[in-house]
Structures are given as structure tokens and as C-alpha cells.
Amino acid sequence: SQTIHQWPATLVQPVGSPLSLECTVEGTSNPNLYWYRQAAGRGLQLLFYSIGIDQISSEVPQNLSASRPQDRQFILSSKKLLLSDSGFYLCAWSEAGAADTQYFGPGTRLTVL
Amino acid sequence: GQQVMQIPQYQHVQEGEDFTTYCNSSTTLSNIQWYKQRPGGHPVFLIQLVKSGEVKKQKRLTFQFGEAKKNSSLHITATQTTDVGTYFCAGRSRDYKLSFGAGTTVTVRA
């Protein structure tokens, strides 16, 4: 069966510090991968999606970046965090091809102070 | 671009009562999906609707896809405390992305 992992689960970082969040998927090949951000009490904002290794699409301009160095690994990064980067970051995967059912990881709760 | 809107944003329900949450898209959808996020948790897939006018049931939950494939609804009967959480609809048009609604956050009064 497929599983999706995210770490860390929680993170407190000072403004201006770098960020690296990791997501890995097991049990499937060539998945579509997604990064979402959820502000407190809000909906899901799509940040990045990837349909293959080194194929990243950005949905919103920001100081975040994403990379997919391996088929089932998706990394969200920042060189300098802003206060507004605080939120709940969710990684998700779906089967290759059309974006049907998305399976979410447990999320990383980021607080920027 | 495609926009998916959900109403209401918040739903306070007396235990045992019914309620409905609605989802509307600015464009025709290939399919629509519903997810539930428990407090402190992550979204979990509930169901997908594909056909025009499709209706699916999961116990006390009834999901409907509009004839024009631009709107959907989730109706919960006899609400229980286990129904607490945020319900998201998500629509797919043609590409690899889903557009999520802002969600309806449900609280239940015992």
C-alpha cells in the first residue's frame, strides 16, 4: 500500500532563517506531487505541483521554492523565512496523469517568529 | 482561472439535526471531490463524483453533482459529534491540479 511521509511535524523558525521541508511517498511510481499551505482556519492554497523529476510548476509568487530530486521525494525550501510563511504545510500525491484523488501527508506546522 | 467557492464558511449544528454545504465552480468540472479534515489533522478523501447529476451516499452523508457539473452539495443527516471538522470540495477541470474550496467548518452542539 502507499504511504506518504512528511517531516518535521512541527517547526519554529526565526524570521530570515532557511527552511527545508521534506515529503516522501512509498508504494507508487511517478506520482504527481503537491505542496499546499493552509493558514490557520483557512482553505488549502496550492503552492507547487510536480508531474515528474525536476518538473516543478509554481502556482503563486513567493519566497518559497520546491524541488524533486527523486521520483518520490518532494522538498519545499526557502532561503529566508518571512512571518507570513507561518502555516500548516501539506504534501499530497496522486496517481500519474489526471489529478484525481489526492492523498495528503500528516503536514508540518511551521511557526515563524 | 478556475475558482471553487463553498458556503457556508461555518456551520454550527445541533446534534441530531441535518445540514447541507454547497460548492460552486466558475467553470465546468471534470469531476468533483470531497475531503474531510478533522481538527489538527490533514484532509482525507471522502468521495469523487464524475457524472452529471450523480448522487452518492456514505451512511449519513449524501453527495450530489449538479447537472451542469458546476456545483455540488454535501448533506449530512442526524449530525453526530464525529462529524466535527472542515469539509472541502475540490474540482478538477483539465490539468493536473485540483482547485479547493475554502471549506465549511462544522461544529456540533451536544
PDB file of C-alpha atoms in Angstrom, chain A residues 47-103:
ATOM      1  CA  LEU A  47       1.978  26.281  -3.857  1.00  0.00           C
ATOM      2  CA  PHE A  48       3.719  23.856  -6.210  1.00  0.00           C
ATOM      3  CA  TYR A  49       2.982  20.719  -8.141  1.00  0.00           C
ATOM      4  CA  SER A  50       5.178  18.269  -9.994  1.00  0.00           C
ATOM      5  CA  ILE A  51       4.386  15.631 -12.586  1.00  0.00           C
ATOM      6  CA  GLY A  52       7.928  14.249 -12.728  1.00  0.00           C
ATOM      7  CA  ILE A  53      11.518  14.570 -11.593  1.00  0.00           C
ATOM      8  CA  ASP A  54      12.746  18.146 -11.964  1.00  0.00           C
ATOM      9  CA  GLN A  55       9.354  19.198 -13.361  1.00  0.00           C
ATOM     10  CA  ILE A  56       8.008  21.791 -10.959  1.00  0.00           C
ATOM     11  CA  SER A  57       5.194  24.248 -11.522  1.00  0.00           C
ATOM     12  CA  SER A  58       4.736  27.219  -9.229  1.00  0.00           C
ATOM     13  CA  GLU A  59       1.254  28.482  -8.542  1.00  0.00           C
ATOM     14  CA  VAL A  60       1.878  31.641  -6.580  1.00  0.00           C
ATOM     15  CA  PRO A  61       4.793  34.098  -6.439  1.00  0.00           C
ATOM     16  CA  GLN A  62       6.561  33.823  -3.123  1.00  0.00           C
ATOM     17  CA  ASN A  63       9.887  33.317  -1.445  1.00  0.00           C
ATOM     18  CA  LEU A  64       9.452  29.562  -1.408  1.00  0.00           C
ATOM     19  CA  SER A  65      10.829  27.045  -3.889  1.00  0.00           C
ATOM     20  CA  ALA A  66      10.321  23.346  -4.496  1.00  0.00           C
ATOM     21  CA  SER A  67      12.496  20.583  -5.843  1.00  0.00           C
ATOM     22  CA  ARG A  68      12.006  16.970  -6.782  1.00  0.00           C
ATOM     23  CA  PRO A  69      15.415  15.325  -6.818  1.00  0.00           C
ATOM     24  CA  GLN A  70      13.972  11.813  -6.893  1.00  0.00           C
ATOM     25  CA  ASP A  71      10.776  10.309  -8.196  1.00  0.00           C
ATOM     26  CA  ARG A  72       9.094  10.059  -4.797  1.00  0.00           C
ATOM     27  CA  GLN A  73      10.753  12.927  -2.948  1.00  0.00           C
ATOM     28  CA  PHE A  74       9.446  16.464  -2.860  1.00  0.00           C
ATOM     29  CA  ILE A  75      11.188  19.255  -0.959  1.00  0.00           C
ATOM     30  CA  LEU A  76       9.917  22.697  -0.041  1.00  0.00           C
ATOM     31  CA  SER A  77      12.566  25.308   0.683  1.00  0.00           C
ATOM     32  CA  SER A  78      13.159  28.910   1.491  1.00  0.00           C
ATOM     33  CA  LYS A  79      16.362  30.903   1.803  1.00  0.00           C
ATOM     34  CA  LYS A  80      14.854  33.476   4.177  1.00  0.00           C
ATOM     35  CA  LEU A  81      11.582  32.933   6.006  1.00  0.00           C
ATOM     36  CA  LEU A  82       9.016  35.682   6.460  1.00  0.00           C
ATOM     37  CA  LEU A  83       6.442  35.992   9.223  1.00  0.00           C
ATOM     38  CA  SER A  84       3.766  35.397   6.605  1.00  0.00           C
ATOM     39  CA  ASP A  85       5.231  31.962   5.846  1.00  0.00           C
ATOM     40  CA  SER A  86       3.725  30.586   9.052  1.00  0.00           C
ATOM     41  CA  GLY A  87       1.106  27.939   8.431  1.00  0.00           C
ATOM     42  CA  PHE A  88       0.341  24.288   8.010  1.00  0.00           C
ATOM     43  CA  TYR A  89       2.204  22.801   5.049  1.00  0.00           C
ATOM     44  CA  LEU A  90       0.706  19.755   3.443  1.00  0.00           C
ATOM     45  CA  CYS A  91       2.266  17.472   0.876  1.00  0.00           C
ATOM     46  CA  ALA A  92      -0.021  15.330  -1.260  1.00  0.00           C
ATOM     47  CA  TRP A  93       0.282  12.798  -4.044  1.00  0.00           C
ATOM     48  CA  SER A  94      -1.996  11.468  -6.742  1.00  0.00           C
ATOM     49  CA  GLU A  95      -1.657   8.821  -9.394  1.00  0.00           C
ATOM     50  CA  ALA A  96       0.265   9.825 -12.513  1.00  0.00           C
ATOM     51  CA  GLY A  97      -1.846  11.563 -15.104  1.00  0.00           C
ATOM     52  CA  ALA A  98      -5.054  13.373 -14.223  1.00  0.00           C
ATOM     53  CA  ALA A  99      -5.341  14.856 -10.760  1.00  0.00           C
ATOM     54  CA  ASP A 100      -7.877  12.565  -9.234  1.00  0.00           C
ATOM     55  CA  THR A 101      -7.851  11.520  -5.617  1.00  0.00           C
ATOM     56  CA  GLN A 102      -5.159  13.270  -3.627  1.00  0.00           C
ATOM     57  CA  TYR A 103      -3.647  11.664  -0.578  1.00  0.00           C
TER      58      TYR A 103
END
